[in-house]
C-alpha cells in the first residue's frame, strides 16, 4: 500500500515497548513494514505501561506504549509526547450462562462495592457473585473505575486478574462471575452486559454512546522523530487505522 | 540320616552373570545342623553361591538362575524361588556375613539392634542384653563395650568383621551363610569365632566360605571345593 | 566465584533498599504492615500479601512434600524397573514444564473443580494456587530426593537387605536418614521456588487485597503484588513499595530457611547424620 | 513401625508417587486436545517454506520460529554463563569452605533461590538503565542481559546440586584417590565428580528447565513480542515463554488461544529435546568414565 | 647396616584417636629394601600405624600425632610431618593397599591407569603394557584380561584385593604399606603374592600387616608385634 512508501530507503532499528494491549496492532504494523523494507528492524516488547514509559523516558526505546495517560509527573520529568491512536471501550461481561444481561450504573456500583452479593437479587441464580477486578495500575481498570463505576468503592475481596485475557478466561469459566474487559476482547466465550441500556459494542463506542472508553497511547521523548515519527504516522494512516479496527479497537481517524 | 534332615538342597542349579557361567548344574543335599565349608580359588563363585541361598544376588547385576533351591525353614522344605515365600522372611531366617564387613553408618549399639528393630521388637532391656551377649560371644565386648555409641564405621577391620558376625546372630537364624568370617582376625580371634560356631552346631546349619585348610580341619563337618562351576566334596 | 554471586545478591538487596528508601523517608515504612492496600487513599499496607505469601508457600510445601517423597521412593525403591525409568524421565521432563502452562491448564481444569466441589466461591483461592504450586516445585524436590537416595552406598543396602528389611523399613531406617542432606537441600530449594513464584499465584490465587480469613479464599502474594503494581508510574509511591516487597520476601525466605535449618539441628535425624557426614570432616 | 503402618505407607507412596505422572499426563493431554490441531509447520514457520526460514533467507513473522531460536539460544547462553561458576561454587562449598563459610554462603544461595524472578528481572532492568546512562546508545535490554539475569537465577540450583552430590560420597571412596597420590583437585575432578555425575546432570536439568520457562525475568530484560530473528547477543529477541504469556494475557479470539496452547506444546518439546541432550551427555560421560 | 640405609624411622611417635591412645612413644628404624611384618590382635592399631606413614589418617576422624616420622624419599630422609613435603608427592612415593579392597567405581583398566593419570602420563601404549604387566604379576590377567572394560566393583573380593595390589604397584614406589594384602586369597593366590613381594625386596621397603605366622616365616625379614601401643620385635 502507498502508506508504506515513506519507509523506502530507511535503515535502522526501531524499539517499542510497554503495554501488552498494544502489541497486536504494533506487531501487525511492524510485520507489514518489515516485509516492505527488510532493512528495517522493529522490536516490540511488553513489560507494562509503567515500564514502557520509564524506558522511553530514559531513551532506551523509541516508542513507549501505555494503556493509561501518562501522569503529569511522568510527562514533566521526561518531556513526553503522547499520541492517542485508538479508542478502546471497556465493557462489563458475565458468563454466557448467566441470565442477567442488563444492569444500571447504580446496580453495578452496588455489585462492585459488595452491597449486592447474590445473583438472586438481580434475578439470577441463587449463587454468590464472584467479582473480578483489575489492578489499580491497569489502564482498563482506571477508566472503568472512573467512568463505569463513577469512582465508587470496590470491594477488597474482589479477585484481581492480571490482564484482559486472564479476565476473559476467568469469566468464561465462572458462571457466577462478573468483570470487565476491553471491548475488542469480547467474543462468544463471554457475554457483554448492557449498561444503562447501552451495549458495549464497537459501534456504540465509536458513536460515543458508550461512555466507558479510553485511549491507547504511544509516547515518545519529545516530539516523534525519524523512524518513530514514520511509524506513528503509519499507525495514523488509513492502513494503520485499518489494522487498529481489525484488532478490535476503535480507530481515531 | 534320620536325626539330621536335609536343610539345604539344590537340584540342577545353574547360575550365570551376564554371559559368564558361574555354577553348572549343582546338586546338593546338606543336613541340618552341620558346618559345611566351601573352598576354592578366588573369583570362582563362592560368594555367588552363598548369595543364592538368600536371594541377595537379585539386588545387583544381571544374574540368571536356573534349577531348584530348597531350604528347611520352620520345619518344612521350601523352594525359595518357586513358592511365594516372602523375601524378607527368608532373609531373616537365613543370616549372612559378607566377605567385606559392612557395618551400617550408625552407632555400634544401633547396628546390633537393627535386626530386632526390623522385627518390631522394641523392648529396650531385651535389646541391650541380647546385644551384649552377642558382643561377648564374638569377644568384642571388652574392646568396644565402653563406646557402644560410637559410629561403627570407625571400628578397625577386624572389629567390624566381628560386629557383623554378632549382628547376623541376633535373630538366631536357622541357616547362616558366612563368607570368610575370620579373614581379618588374628589367630586367637579366629579360634574364638570357631568356638562360637561350634556352639551353634546342631541348631544352625552353617555354610561357610574359607581359605584355610586348617580351619576346615578344625570345624567343618563337610567340605566342598568349588571348581569349574561344580562342587567336589573333599571332606 | 561464590564471593561474586554473594556480592551480586547483596547488590540486589541494596538496590531494593535504596529504591525502597522513600518509604522510610516518608515515615511510611511501618505503615506497610497495615492491612489496607488502596493507592488512591494513600494506603500502602502489604500485610495481606505477606500473609498470602506465607500461606501459599507453606501449603504448597505441605502438599508437595509427600508427593515428592512418594515419587522418589517409587522411582528408587518400590516400583518395578520399567516404571522407575519412566518415572525418572517424567520427573526430569516436568522440570521443564513452563509455569504459564500449569497456570493455564489449572484455570481451565482445576478452578471449576474447586468452585463446584471443594470451596465454592470463585474457585480462585490460596488453596488452588498452592495445589498447583505444589506440582510446580515437586520436580525440584524429587530430583534432589532421588539423587540423595541413589547415593547411599551399595554396601549399606546389602547389609540391610540381608537382614530382611522390607522396602519401607529400608527406606525409613537407612535411606532417608542417609539421604537427609540432599532431602534438606531439595526442600529448601523447593521452598525458594514456591516463595519466588509469580505466575501461579497471579493466575490462580485470586489476588484480592483483603485479608483472607481462610485458605479457601482469594488472596494475594507479594510476588503477584509486584507483578500487578509494576505497570504503575515508576516514581510513584506504589511502585516504591515493590522494593519493600522484594526485601520483605527475602527476609521471609531467610527466616524460613533458618528455621528449617534449626529444626534440622534439633531433629534427631540431623544429629545422627552430623555424626558421620560433612560436618565432621576437617 | 508395625506391619500395618508399613503397608499404609507403601500404599501412600504409590498413590503420591503416581500423582506427578498422572498430572503430567493430564497436562499433556489437555494441551494436545486444545492445541494439537494448531500443531503444524505453519505454527512454527508461518507461510514461509521451512528451508528458507532455517537458512535465514526469509524472515518469519507470525510463526514461532524466531521465538524457538531465541529461547534455545538464551538457554545455551545462560548455561554457558552459569555452568562453570555454579560447579565451582558447589565444589568450593563442599570441599574447601570452612563450616562458617559453608553456612553463610549456603544461606546466601538459598536466598537467591528464593528471590522472585520478577525482582531479578527488575534488577536487570535497572541495570540496563544504568548501563544506558553510562554508555548512551550502546546498551539496552538484550539477550546478553537476560542471560546474565537468568544465570543468576539458576546459580543456586547448580551450586546446591553439585554440593549435595559431593557431600553424599562415602568416605571410603573419598580417600581412595588421595591414597594413590591424587591432589585434592585431582581427586575432585577425577574421582568425586564423575562418580556422581547423574546428580550434577540432574541439577543442570533443573537449571535448564528454570531458564527455559521463566517469563518474568526476560520480559523485563529483553524479550520482545516481535523482533524477527535476533542477530547478535546485544539484540532483543523473541522467546517462547513470553509468547505464551503474552497470548494468555491478550488473546482476542479462540484461534489465537489455540496457538498459545500450540506454543506451549512446542516449548514442551523443546525442553524435552534439551533434556535428551543432557541425558546423552550424561550417558556418554558415565560410559566413558565407568569403562 | 651400611648397604641398607634406614628407610623408615620414627622417634617418640605417639598417636591417639580422640582420647584413646593407640601408639605410645614408638621408636623405630627400619632398613631400606626389607620386608617388615607387623602383627597384633584386632583393633590394636596396626592399620593406624600404616596410615601414619602416608599421612592418610588425616583424611578422617580426629587423630592426634606427636613425635617424628622420617622416610627416605628420593635418597634423603624427610620428616614428613615437619618439612613442607607435598602431600600428594608423598603419597605417590608411598604406596598403600587397604585392608578392605577399595577399587574405584570405574573400569578395571581405568583403575590401573589411575595412578599414571595422576602423574599426567598419557601414553596409551605405556599405560596398557604397564597395566598388563601388573595384572600378570598379581595373576589376575587370566581371570579378567578379557573384560578390562568391566566395572571393577563387580569383581569378587579376592580379585578386588589383587587389583588393588596391582594398582599400588603401578608407580614403582619406594615404600609400600600393605594391610593384610592376602586376607581374601586362597593359599595359592597368597603364595603368588608373596613371590611378588620377594621380587620387590631390595628395591622397595615393604611394611606389611599380617595375621599369619607362617606368612611371616616365609617372607618377612623382620617382624614386630604391636602390643599396648608399642612395637615388640619378634623376628
Ligand atoms: N577414625 C577413628 N576414630 C576413632 N577411633 C578409631 C578410628 N579409626 C580407628 N579407631 C580405633 O582405633 C583402634 C585401632 O584401629 P586400627 O584400625 O588401627 O586397628 P587394627 O590393628 O588395624 O585392627 P584390625 O586388625 O582389626 O584391622 C581401634 O580400636 C579402632 O576402633
Ligand atoms: N555383579 C556381577 N556382575 C558380573 N560379574 C560378577 C558380578 N559379581 C561377581 N561377578 C563375577 O563372578 C565371578 C564369581 O564371583 P564371586 O564373588 O562369587 O567369587 P568368589 O569365589 O567369592 O571369589 P573370592 O574368593 O575372590 O571372593 C567372578 O569372576 C566375578 O568377577
Ligand atoms: Mg567372595
Ligand atoms: Mg586394620
Short mmCIF file of C-alpha atoms and ligand atoms in Angstrom, two decimals, chain B residues 157, chain E residues 47 99 179, ligand 4:
data_model
loop_
_atom_site.label_atom_id
_atom_site.label_comp_id
_atom_site.label_asym_id
_atom_site.label_seq_id
_atom_site.Cartn_x
_atom_site.Cartn_y
_atom_site.Cartn_z
CA UNK B 157 38.66 -54.00 60.10
CA UNK E 47 46.18 -50.07 60.27
CA UNK E 99 42.59 -53.80 54.50
CA UNK E 179 47.37 -54.01 55.17
MG1 LIG F 4 43.25 -52.90 60.42
#
